[in-house]
Coordinates of C-alpha atoms in Angstrom, one line a residue:
M30 CA 128.9 75.2 118.5
R31 CA 127.8 78.1 116.1
A32 CA 124.4 77.0 116.1
T33 CA 124.0 76.6 119.9
L34 CA 125.5 80.3 119.6
T35 CA 122.8 81.4 117.2
A36 CA 120.0 80.1 119.2
V37 CA 121.1 81.7 122.4
I38 CA 121.5 84.8 120.5
A39 CA 118.1 84.3 119.2
A40 CA 116.2 83.5 122.0
I41 CA 117.5 87.0 123.9
E42 CA 116.5 88.7 120.9
A43 CA 113.2 87.2 121.2
G44 CA 112.7 88.0 124.7
A45 CA 113.4 91.6 124.2
I46 CA 110.7 91.7 121.3
A47 CA 108.1 90.5 124.0
L48 CA 109.3 93.2 126.1
E49 CA 109.0 95.8 123.8
V50 CA 105.6 95.0 122.7
F51 CA 104.8 95.0 126.4
V52 CA 106.2 98.3 127.3
V53 CA 104.1 100.3 124.1
I54 CA 101.4 98.8 125.9
A55 CA 102.2 99.8 129.3
I56 CA 102.9 103.2 128.6
P57 CA 99.4 104.3 127.9
G58 CA 98.2 101.9 130.8
V59 CA 100.5 103.6 133.5
L60 CA 99.7 107.4 132.2
L61 CA 95.6 106.3 132.3
W62 CA 96.8 105.1 136.1
W63 CA 98.8 108.3 137.0
L64 CA 96.4 110.8 135.8
T65 CA 93.1 109.4 135.9
F66 CA 93.0 107.6 139.2
D67 CA 96.1 109.4 141.3
L68 CA 98.3 106.4 141.2
S69 CA 95.3 105.1 143.7
G70 CA 94.8 101.4 143.9
E71 CA 96.9 98.4 143.9
P72 CA 99.7 98.1 141.0
S73 CA 99.3 94.5 140.3
Q74 CA 95.6 95.7 138.6
V75 CA 97.6 97.9 136.4
G76 CA 100.4 95.1 135.9
F77 CA 97.2 92.3 135.1
G78 CA 95.3 94.8 132.7
V79 CA 98.8 95.4 130.6
A80 CA 99.3 91.9 130.5
G81 CA 96.1 91.0 129.4
V82 CA 96.1 93.2 126.8
W83 CA 99.5 91.9 125.6
M84 CA 97.7 88.5 125.6
L85 CA 95.0 89.6 123.6
A86 CA 97.2 90.9 121.1
H87 CA 98.5 87.8 120.7
L88 CA 95.2 86.1 119.9
I89 CA 94.4 84.8 123.5
P90 CA 90.8 85.6 124.6
L91 CA 90.1 87.6 127.8
T92 CA 87.4 87.5 130.1
F93 CA 85.6 90.4 131.9
S94 CA 83.0 90.9 134.5
L95 CA 80.9 94.1 135.4
T96 CA 78.9 95.4 138.3
P97 CA 75.4 96.3 138.0
E98 CA 77.1 100.2 138.3
S99 CA 79.8 99.7 135.8
A100 CA 77.3 98.2 133.2
L101 CA 74.9 101.5 133.8
S102 CA 77.9 103.4 133.1
F103 CA 78.5 101.7 129.6
G104 CA 74.7 102.4 129.0
L105 CA 73.9 98.6 129.5
E106 CA 70.9 97.2 131.5
P107 CA 72.1 97.6 135.6
Q108 CA 72.9 94.1 136.1
S109 CA 76.0 91.8 136.7
L110 CA 77.6 90.6 133.2
N111 CA 80.2 88.3 132.3
F112 CA 81.5 88.2 128.9
V113 CA 84.6 87.6 126.6
I114 CA 86.7 89.7 124.5
S115 CA 88.1 88.1 121.7
L116 CA 88.8 90.9 119.0
A117 CA 92.4 91.4 119.0
P118 CA 93.9 94.8 118.5
L119 CA 95.7 93.9 115.1
T120 CA 98.1 96.7 115.2
L121 CA 99.8 95.1 118.0
T122 CA 99.6 91.8 116.5
F123 CA 101.2 92.6 113.3
L124 CA 103.9 94.4 115.2
T125 CA 104.8 91.3 116.7
A126 CA 104.9 89.6 113.4
T127 CA 107.1 92.0 111.5
L128 CA 109.6 92.3 114.6
A129 CA 109.4 88.3 114.2
F130 CA 110.0 88.2 110.5
R131 CA 112.8 90.8 110.8
S132 CA 114.5 89.0 112.9
G133 CA 114.5 85.6 111.0
W134 CA 115.3 87.4 108.0
R135 CA 118.5 88.7 109.6
F136 CA 119.3 85.3 110.7
G137 CA 118.5 83.8 107.2
Q138 CA 122.1 85.5 106.2
R139 CA 123.9 82.9 108.0
G140 CA 122.9 79.8 106.0
G141 CA 122.2 76.3 107.2
V142 CA 123.5 77.9 110.8
G143 CA 120.8 80.0 111.2
V144 CA 118.5 77.6 111.3
A145 CA 118.7 77.2 115.1
A146 CA 117.4 80.9 115.3
P147 CA 113.8 80.0 114.8
L148 CA 113.9 77.5 117.4
G149 CA 115.7 79.4 119.6
G150 CA 113.7 82.3 119.1
A151 CA 110.5 80.5 119.6
A152 CA 112.1 79.2 123.0
G153 CA 112.8 82.7 124.3
Y154 CA 109.5 83.9 123.3
A155 CA 107.7 80.8 125.2
I156 CA 109.5 82.0 128.4
A157 CA 108.6 85.7 128.1
G158 CA 104.9 84.4 127.2
A159 CA 104.8 82.4 130.3
A160 CA 105.7 85.2 132.7
V161 CA 103.1 87.7 130.9
A162 CA 100.5 84.6 131.2
W163 CA 100.8 84.2 135.0
L164 CA 100.4 88.1 135.1
A165 CA 97.3 88.2 133.1
S166 CA 95.8 84.9 135.0
P167 CA 92.7 86.8 136.5
V168 CA 91.6 87.9 133.1
L169 CA 92.3 84.6 130.8
A170 CA 89.7 82.9 129.3
A171 CA 92.0 80.2 128.0
P172 CA 94.1 77.5 130.0
M173 CA 97.5 78.6 130.9
W174 CA 99.2 75.8 128.2
A175 CA 97.4 77.6 125.6
A176 CA 98.5 81.4 126.7
I177 CA 102.1 80.2 126.4
M178 CA 101.4 78.2 123.2
V179 CA 99.6 80.4 120.8
P180 CA 102.0 83.3 121.3
T181 CA 105.0 81.0 121.2
L182 CA 103.6 79.8 117.7
W183 CA 102.8 83.2 116.5
F184 CA 106.2 84.4 117.0
G185 CA 107.9 81.3 115.4
V186 CA 105.9 80.6 112.4
W187 CA 106.8 84.3 111.0
S188 CA 110.4 84.2 112.5
A189 CA 110.9 81.0 110.4
L190 CA 108.9 82.8 107.4
G191 CA 111.5 85.4 107.5
F192 CA 114.1 82.9 107.7
V193 CA 113.3 81.0 104.4
A194 CA 112.6 84.1 102.4
R195 CA 116.2 85.5 103.2
S196 CA 117.3 81.8 102.7
V197 CA 115.3 81.8 98.9
S198 CA 116.6 85.2 98.3
S199 CA 120.2 84.5 98.6
G200 CA 120.0 80.9 97.2
H201 CA 121.3 79.2 100.0
E202 CA 122.8 75.7 99.4
W203 CA 120.0 73.7 101.9
W204 CA 117.1 75.7 99.7
R205 CA 118.3 74.6 96.9
S206 CA 119.1 70.7 97.6
T207 CA 115.2 71.1 99.0
V208 CA 114.2 72.2 95.4
R209 CA 116.3 69.6 94.1
Q210 CA 114.8 66.7 96.2
V211 CA 111.0 67.8 95.0
Q212 CA 111.9 67.9 91.7
R213 CA 113.2 64.4 91.6
A214 CA 109.9 63.4 93.6
F215 CA 107.9 65.2 90.7
E216 CA 109.6 63.7 88.1
R217 CA 107.5 60.3 88.5
V218 CA 104.6 62.2 87.6
S219 CA 105.9 64.5 84.9
P220 CA 109.6 64.6 84.2
L221 CA 109.2 67.6 81.7
G222 CA 107.2 69.4 84.2
A223 CA 109.7 68.7 87.0
A224 CA 112.3 71.2 85.0
S225 CA 109.8 73.6 84.8
L226 CA 108.4 73.6 88.5
P227 CA 110.8 76.2 90.2
S228 CA 110.1 78.8 87.4
R229 CA 106.2 78.0 87.7
S230 CA 106.4 78.3 91.2
W231 CA 108.2 81.6 91.6
E232 CA 105.7 83.2 89.0
M233 CA 102.5 81.6 91.1
A234 CA 104.0 83.4 94.1
R235 CA 104.7 86.3 92.5
L236 CA 101.1 86.9 90.9
S237 CA 100.0 86.0 94.2
A238 CA 101.4 88.6 96.1
A239 CA 100.7 90.9 93.2
G240 CA 97.0 89.9 93.6
F241 CA 96.8 90.2 97.5
A242 CA 98.6 93.6 97.5
A243 CA 96.1 95.1 94.7
L244 CA 93.4 93.6 96.8
M245 CA 94.8 95.5 99.9
G246 CA 95.5 98.5 98.3
L247 CA 91.7 98.8 97.1
G248 CA 90.6 98.3 100.7
A249 CA 92.9 101.0 102.1
L250 CA 91.4 103.3 99.4
G251 CA 87.9 102.4 100.4
L252 CA 88.7 103.0 104.3
V253 CA 90.2 106.2 103.3
A254 CA 86.8 107.2 101.1
A255 CA 84.6 105.8 103.9
I256 CA 86.3 108.1 106.8
V257 CA 86.2 111.3 104.2
V258 CA 82.4 110.8 103.2
G259 CA 81.9 109.8 107.0
Y260 CA 83.7 112.4 108.6
V261 CA 80.7 114.5 109.8
Q262 CA 79.3 111.4 111.8
I263 CA 82.8 110.8 112.8
V264 CA 83.2 114.1 114.7
A265 CA 79.3 113.8 116.1
L266 CA 80.5 110.5 117.7
G267 CA 83.4 112.0 119.5
Q268 CA 81.8 115.1 120.2
G269 CA 78.7 113.2 122.0
L270 CA 81.3 111.2 124.4
Q271 CA 82.1 114.8 126.1
L272 CA 85.9 113.3 126.7
D273 CA 88.9 115.3 128.3
L274 CA 92.1 115.6 126.8
L275 CA 93.4 112.3 128.3
A276 CA 90.5 110.3 127.3
I277 CA 90.6 111.9 124.0
V278 CA 94.3 110.4 123.4
L279 CA 93.7 107.0 124.9
V280 CA 90.4 106.7 122.7
F281 CA 92.6 107.9 119.6
L282 CA 95.3 105.0 120.4
F283 CA 92.4 102.5 121.2
Q284 CA 91.2 103.5 117.2
L285 CA 94.7 103.6 115.8
A286 CA 95.1 99.8 117.8
V287 CA 92.1 98.4 115.9
L288 CA 92.6 100.7 112.3
P289 CA 93.7 97.3 110.7
I290 CA 90.5 95.5 112.0
A291 CA 88.6 98.4 109.7
W292 CA 91.1 97.7 106.6
V293 CA 90.1 94.4 106.8
W294 CA 86.4 94.9 107.1
S295 CA 86.8 97.4 103.9
V296 CA 88.6 94.5 102.0
T297 CA 85.6 92.1 102.8
W298 CA 82.7 94.9 102.3
L299 CA 84.5 95.2 98.4
T300 CA 84.3 91.7 98.1
G301 CA 80.6 91.6 98.7
A302 CA 80.9 89.3 101.9
G303 CA 80.7 92.3 104.0
F304 CA 80.9 92.2 107.7
A305 CA 78.4 92.1 110.9
I306 CA 78.9 94.4 114.0
G307 CA 76.7 92.5 116.4
T308 CA 74.1 89.5 116.1
G309 CA 71.7 89.7 113.4
T310 CA 73.6 92.8 111.5
S311 CA 75.0 93.1 108.4
V312 CA 77.1 95.5 106.2
T313 CA 77.3 94.5 102.7
P314 CA 77.3 96.9 99.5
F315 CA 74.1 95.6 98.6
D316 CA 72.4 96.7 102.1
T317 CA 73.3 97.8 105.6
L318 CA 71.2 96.5 108.6
L319 CA 72.3 97.9 112.1
G320 CA 71.4 97.9 115.5
P321 CA 72.6 99.9 118.5
L322 CA 76.6 100.5 118.1
P323 CA 79.0 101.4 120.4
S324 CA 79.8 105.4 120.9
L325 CA 83.3 104.7 118.9
P326 CA 84.0 107.8 116.2
L327 CA 85.4 105.6 113.9
L328 CA 82.0 103.5 113.4
G329 CA 80.8 106.7 111.9
A330 CA 82.5 105.6 108.7
I331 CA 80.3 102.9 108.1
P332 CA 79.1 103.2 104.6
Q333 CA 75.4 102.6 103.6
G334 CA 74.5 99.7 101.1
W335 CA 74.6 101.0 97.5
G336 CA 71.4 98.8 96.3
S337 CA 71.3 97.1 92.9
A338 CA 74.7 99.3 92.5
G339 CA 76.6 97.4 94.9
A340 CA 78.0 94.9 92.1
L341 CA 80.1 97.8 91.6
A342 CA 82.1 96.9 94.4
P343 CA 82.6 93.4 93.3
T344 CA 83.6 94.4 89.9
L345 CA 86.3 96.8 91.1
V346 CA 88.0 93.7 92.7
V347 CA 87.7 91.9 89.4
L348 CA 89.4 95.2 87.3
A349 CA 92.1 94.9 89.7
G350 CA 92.7 91.2 89.2
V351 CA 92.7 92.2 85.5
M352 CA 95.1 94.7 85.9
V353 CA 97.7 92.3 88.0
G354 CA 96.9 89.8 85.3
G355 CA 97.9 91.9 82.4
L356 CA 101.0 93.3 84.2
A357 CA 101.8 89.3 84.5
G358 CA 100.7 88.3 81.4
G359 CA 103.4 90.4 79.3
R360 CA 106.2 88.5 81.1
R361 CA 108.1 86.2 78.5
N362 CA 107.7 83.0 81.2
L363 CA 104.0 83.0 81.7
R364 CA 103.3 84.5 77.8
S365 CA 105.3 81.1 76.5
E366 CA 103.6 78.5 79.0
P367 CA 101.4 76.1 77.5
I368 CA 97.5 77.1 77.7
L369 CA 96.8 74.3 80.8
W370 CA 99.6 76.1 83.0
A371 CA 98.6 79.6 81.8
I372 CA 95.2 78.4 83.5
L373 CA 96.6 77.1 86.8
V374 CA 99.3 79.7 87.4
P375 CA 96.5 82.5 87.7
V376 CA 94.0 80.1 89.5
L377 CA 96.6 78.8 92.0
A378 CA 97.9 82.3 92.7
A379 CA 94.4 83.7 93.1
A380 CA 93.4 80.6 95.8
C381 CA 96.7 81.5 97.9
A382 CA 95.3 85.2 97.9
G383 CA 91.8 84.2 99.0
L384 CA 93.6 81.9 101.7
A385 CA 95.5 85.0 103.0
V386 CA 92.2 86.8 103.2
T387 CA 90.7 84.1 104.7
G388 CA 93.4 84.2 107.2
L389 CA 92.9 88.4 108.0
S390 CA 89.0 87.8 108.0
A391 CA 89.3 85.4 111.1
L392 CA 91.9 87.8 112.8
A393 CA 89.4 90.8 112.2
S394 CA 86.6 88.7 113.7
G395 CA 85.6 87.8 117.3
A396 CA 83.7 89.3 120.2
A397 CA 83.8 92.9 121.0
G398 CA 81.4 93.0 124.1
P399 CA 78.5 91.8 126.0
G400 CA 74.9 90.9 124.5
R401 CA 75.1 91.3 120.7
L402 CA 78.8 92.4 120.3
A403 CA 79.5 89.0 120.9
E404 CA 79.9 88.5 117.4
V405 CA 81.6 90.9 115.2
G406 CA 83.5 90.6 111.9
P407 CA 83.2 88.9 108.5
A408 CA 82.5 85.2 107.8
P409 CA 86.4 84.3 106.9
W410 CA 85.6 81.5 104.5
I411 CA 82.7 83.6 102.6
A412 CA 85.0 86.5 102.0
G413 CA 87.9 84.6 101.2
G414 CA 86.2 82.4 99.0
L415 CA 84.4 85.3 97.0
A416 CA 87.8 87.2 97.1
A417 CA 89.8 84.0 95.5
A418 CA 86.9 84.0 92.6
E419 CA 86.9 87.7 92.0
L420 CA 90.3 88.0 91.6
G421 CA 90.8 84.5 89.9
V422 CA 88.4 85.8 87.0
G423 CA 90.2 88.7 86.7
M424 CA 94.0 87.6 86.3
L425 CA 92.3 84.9 84.0
C426 CA 91.1 87.6 81.5
G427 CA 94.5 89.9 82.0
V428 CA 96.7 86.6 81.3
F429 CA 94.7 85.5 78.2
V430 CA 94.6 89.4 77.0
R431 CA 98.2 89.6 76.8
R432 CA 98.8 86.2 75.5
V433 CA 96.5 86.9 72.2
D434 CA 99.5 88.0 69.7
H435 CA 98.0 90.7 67.5
S436 CA 100.7 90.6 64.6
R437 CA 99.4 86.7 63.8
W438 CA 95.6 88.0 63.9
T439 CA 96.9 90.7 61.6
E440 CA 98.4 88.4 59.0
A441 CA 95.8 86.2 59.4
L442 CA 93.1 88.4 58.3
P443 CA 94.4 90.9 55.6
V444 CA 91.5 92.8 55.7
L445 CA 92.4 94.2 58.8
R446 CA 95.3 95.6 57.3
R447 CA 93.9 96.9 53.7
G448 CA 90.4 97.2 52.0
E449 CA 88.4 94.1 51.1
G450 CA 88.6 95.4 47.5
E451 CA 92.2 95.8 47.4
S452 CA 92.2 92.1 49.2
Q453 CA 90.1 90.7 46.1
A454 CA 91.9 92.6 43.4
E455 CA 95.1 90.9 44.3
T456 CA 93.5 87.8 45.0
Q457 CA 92.2 87.6 41.3
N458 CA 95.4 89.2 39.7
A459 CA 97.5 86.4 42.1
R460 CA 98.3 83.4 39.4
P461 CA 99.6 80.4 40.9
V462 CA 103.1 79.1 40.0
T463 CA 103.4 75.7 40.5
P464 CA 106.7 74.3 39.9
L465 CA 107.1 71.5 37.4
V466 CA 109.1 68.5 38.6
F467 CA 110.5 67.2 35.0
A468 CA 114.1 66.6 34.6
R469 CA 115.1 68.3 31.2
S470 CA 117.6 67.2 28.4
E471 CA 120.1 69.5 26.7
E472 CA 118.3 69.5 23.8
S473 CA 115.0 70.3 25.1
A474 CA 116.1 72.7 27.5
A475 CA 117.8 74.5 24.5
A476 CA 114.3 74.8 22.7
Q477 CA 112.9 78.1 21.8
S478 CA 110.2 79.3 24.4
P479 CA 106.2 79.3 23.2
S480 CA 104.5 82.5 23.5
T481 CA 102.1 82.9 26.6
D482 CA 99.0 82.7 24.6
S483 CA 100.0 78.8 23.6
L484 CA 100.1 77.6 26.8
T485 CA 96.4 77.0 27.3
E486 CA 96.9 73.5 26.2
L487 CA 99.9 72.8 28.3
D488 CA 98.3 74.5 31.4
T489 CA 95.2 71.7 31.5
M490 CA 97.8 68.5 31.5
P491 CA 98.0 67.1 34.6
I492 CA 101.2 67.7 36.7
P493 CA 103.1 64.3 37.5
D494 CA 104.4 63.6 41.2
F495 CA 107.6 64.2 42.4
P496 CA 110.1 61.4 40.9
G497 CA 109.2 58.0 42.5
P498 CA 109.9 54.3 41.9
R499 CA 107.1 54.9 39.2
I500 CA 109.0 57.4 36.9
D501 CA 110.2 55.4 33.8
E502 CA 106.3 54.0 32.9
R503 CA 104.9 57.7 33.6
L504 CA 107.8 59.0 31.2
R505 CA 107.1 56.4 28.7
S506 CA 103.1 56.8 28.8
H507 CA 104.2 60.4 28.0
A508 CA 106.5 60.2 25.3
A509 CA 104.4 57.7 23.6
E510 CA 101.3 60.5 23.8
A511 CA 103.6 63.0 22.1
E512 CA 104.6 60.6 19.2
T513 CA 100.7 59.8 18.8
H514 CA 99.9 63.5 18.6
V515 CA 102.9 64.2 16.1
D516 CA 101.8 61.5 13.5
N517 CA 98.4 63.4 13.9
V518 CA 99.6 66.8 13.2
A519 CA 102.0 65.4 10.4
E520 CA 98.9 64.2 8.2
T521 CA 97.1 67.3 8.5
L522 CA 100.2 69.3 6.8
P523 CA 99.9 70.1 3.2
E524 CA 102.6 67.7 0.8
G525 CA 104.4 70.6 -0.1
D526 CA 105.1 71.8 3.8
V527 CA 106.1 68.1 4.2
A528 CA 108.5 67.1 1.7
G529 CA 110.1 70.0 -0.3
E530 CA 112.5 72.5 -0.2
G531 CA 113.6 73.1 3.2
G532 CA 110.6 70.9 4.5
T533 CA 110.9 68.1 6.9
S534 CA 109.3 64.6 5.7
P535 CA 106.8 62.9 8.2
S536 CA 109.5 60.0 8.6
E537 CA 112.1 62.8 9.6
V538 CA 109.9 64.4 12.0
S539 CA 108.8 61.0 13.7
A540 CA 112.3 60.0 13.8
E541 CA 113.7 63.2 15.5
T542 CA 110.5 62.8 17.9
E543 CA 111.7 59.2 18.7
V544 CA 115.2 60.3 19.2
S545 CA 114.3 63.1 21.8
A546 CA 111.4 60.8 23.5
E547 CA 114.3 58.3 23.8
T548 CA 116.9 61.3 25.1
E549 CA 114.5 61.9 27.7
V550 CA 113.7 58.6 28.7
S551 CA 117.2 57.7 29.0
T552 CA 117.8 60.7 31.2
E553 CA 115.1 60.6 33.3
T554 CA 116.1 56.8 33.6
E555 CA 119.3 58.2 35.0
V556 CA 117.8 60.6 37.0
S557 CA 115.1 58.1 38.9
T558 CA 118.6 55.9 40.0
E559 CA 119.5 59.0 42.1
T560 CA 117.7 59.6 45.4
D561 CA 114.5 61.3 45.8
E562 CA 116.7 64.2 47.7
E563 CA 119.1 64.6 44.4
S564 CA 116.0 64.2 42.1
I565 CA 114.0 67.1 43.8
L566 CA 117.4 69.5 43.5
R567 CA 117.8 68.4 39.9
A568 CA 114.4 69.2 38.9
Y569 CA 114.7 72.9 40.8
S570 CA 118.4 73.5 39.2
W571 CA 118.2 76.8 37.2
E572 CA 121.6 75.7 35.6
N573 CA 120.2 73.3 33.0
G574 CA 116.7 75.4 31.7
P575 CA 115.6 79.0 31.0
K576 CA 114.9 81.2 33.9
N577 CA 111.9 82.2 33.0
L578 CA 108.8 80.1 34.9
E579 CA 106.6 80.1 31.7
S580 CA 109.2 78.9 29.5
S581 CA 110.0 75.8 31.5
T582 CA 107.3 73.3 29.8
P583 CA 107.7 69.6 29.8
S584 CA 110.8 68.4 27.4
V585 CA 108.3 65.9 25.9
S586 CA 106.6 68.4 24.3
A587 CA 109.3 70.3 22.2
S588 CA 108.8 68.4 19.0
R589 CA 105.1 69.6 19.0
W590 CA 106.2 73.3 19.1
R591 CA 108.6 73.1 16.1
I592 CA 106.1 71.3 13.8
W593 CA 103.7 74.4 14.7
M594 CA 106.6 76.7 14.1
R595 CA 107.3 75.1 10.6
K596 CA 103.5 75.0 10.0
G597 CA 103.1 78.7 10.9

C-alpha cells in the first residue's frame, strides 16, 4: 500500500514538472503572440509552437517548412524549404533533468518503499508527454511512440539517479545488500580485491567527478574569456539586427536557452577536438574555418585559431588533470594502493569523465537550420576520447607525484642532506662492528683485555658462523691451533724466563692451555645442546663478559695474551 501511494504521488509530481517546463516556454510565446501579432491568428498555432519547443527540449527533432517569401526574409534563396531542427535548447533540457533528479532524491529517503517513485514518476511523465506530443504533432519529425518514449526515459533516468544517490548517501539496506552481492561475485576472480572493491569504486567516482568538474570549470572560464574578447563583434551583430525591445528580449531568452551549447563547445575546443557550425567548417585551437553564419550575437564570441600555439589549450586540460590527481593522490586510500590499482583508478576515472563529455557533445550537436546548418556541433566520440586521454595523463602524473615518499629518498641519498665530503669522511672514519658469536667461559671472560694495537692479528681471523650442528668440530680446531701456537712461542722464550723465579715452565703453560681449551670446549658443547635461539642470546649477552666491544675477543686466544704479557 505504501509503495502504491508513493508511486501515485511521484506520478502527480512528474506531471507538475512537465507542466512547469511547458509554462516556462509558453510565457514568452504568448507575449510574442500578443505584442507582435496582436492576438491575431489561431490559438492552436501558438499551442503547437510551444509544444514543439517542449518536445525539442526533450530531444525530439522538429520539421519546418518555409515559403519563398519567408525564406527571403531570413536571407535565404526565395524558394520553398523543408528542414529539420534537432539542436535542443539545453537550458530547458537540463532544467527537466534537475527537477527529475530532485524528485528522485526526495523519494530516496523512504528507503526500499521509495523505489516505486521512479517508476510512478516515469508513468506520470509519459502521460504528460503524450498530451504535449498530440499538440505538437504537426511539427514532429519523429513517430508518436518515440515522442512519448524519449521524454519519459529522460525523466525516468534522472529520477532513478537521484533515488540511487540518496540511497548511497544514506546507506540504505537494499544498497548494502547489492554491494555485498557484487562482492561475492567478484570473490571468484580476486578474493582480496573484493574486500576493497567499495572503497576503490568510491575513490574512482570521486576522482571522475572532480576531473569532470575541473574540465567544465575550465570550459566556463574559456567561454567567459571568449565573450570578453569578442565583445565588440557581439555588439556589432546585435546592432545589425535592428530589433525592437520585444525582439531584443526574445533574442536574449533564446541565447540564454542555447548558452549551455556554447559551454560544451568551449570544452570541446579546449580538448582540441573543436566543433563545426555548418558543413565543411571547423573551429579548433589550431585553425578556424567558417562560412556564412546566422546573425546571432552570441556567435561573435567564436575564437580565432592560435596556429602553432594551439597546443596550449590541450595542455591546460592536462594541467587540470594534474591538479585533480595531485589533490586526490594525497589521500591515504590512494597512496596506500598497489601500483596496479594506482594506475587503474585514475584511468577508469578519466574514462568515465570522457564518457560524460561524449554525452554532452552529442546533446550539443545536431541540425540548426536549412542547407549548411544541417551539421552543427562537435564530433562526440572524438571530443570524449581526447578529453579522457588528456585528463588521464594529467591524473596519472598527479597521483604518482604524490605517491613519491620524499623522506625515503632523502634517507636513501645522504648527499641530499649533507655535503659529499662530509659523507665520505664519515664513511672512512666509520669502523664496522661485527658481533663475535663465541660462548665464553668465566676464566676467559675475566682475562685482561689487550690494547687496540695488538688486535691486528685477531682482526684478520675468520669469524665463525652462528652456533650450529658443527660447533664441536670448529671449537676443537681452534683449540688445537691455539695449543700449537703456544708451543711455538714457548720454544722461542729464553731459558730464564721459562723456568726461573716467578717464571712458568713450558709444560705448565701447555697444561694451562689444555685446561683452558678443555674448559672452553666443554662449555661450548653444553651451549650447543641448547636451541639456536638460546645460543644466540647467550652469545650476545653482556652479563658474562666485558662491555667493551674491542675487548670481546675469542676466549681460545686468552693464553697467548698471558705469554705475551710475561714475555714483555
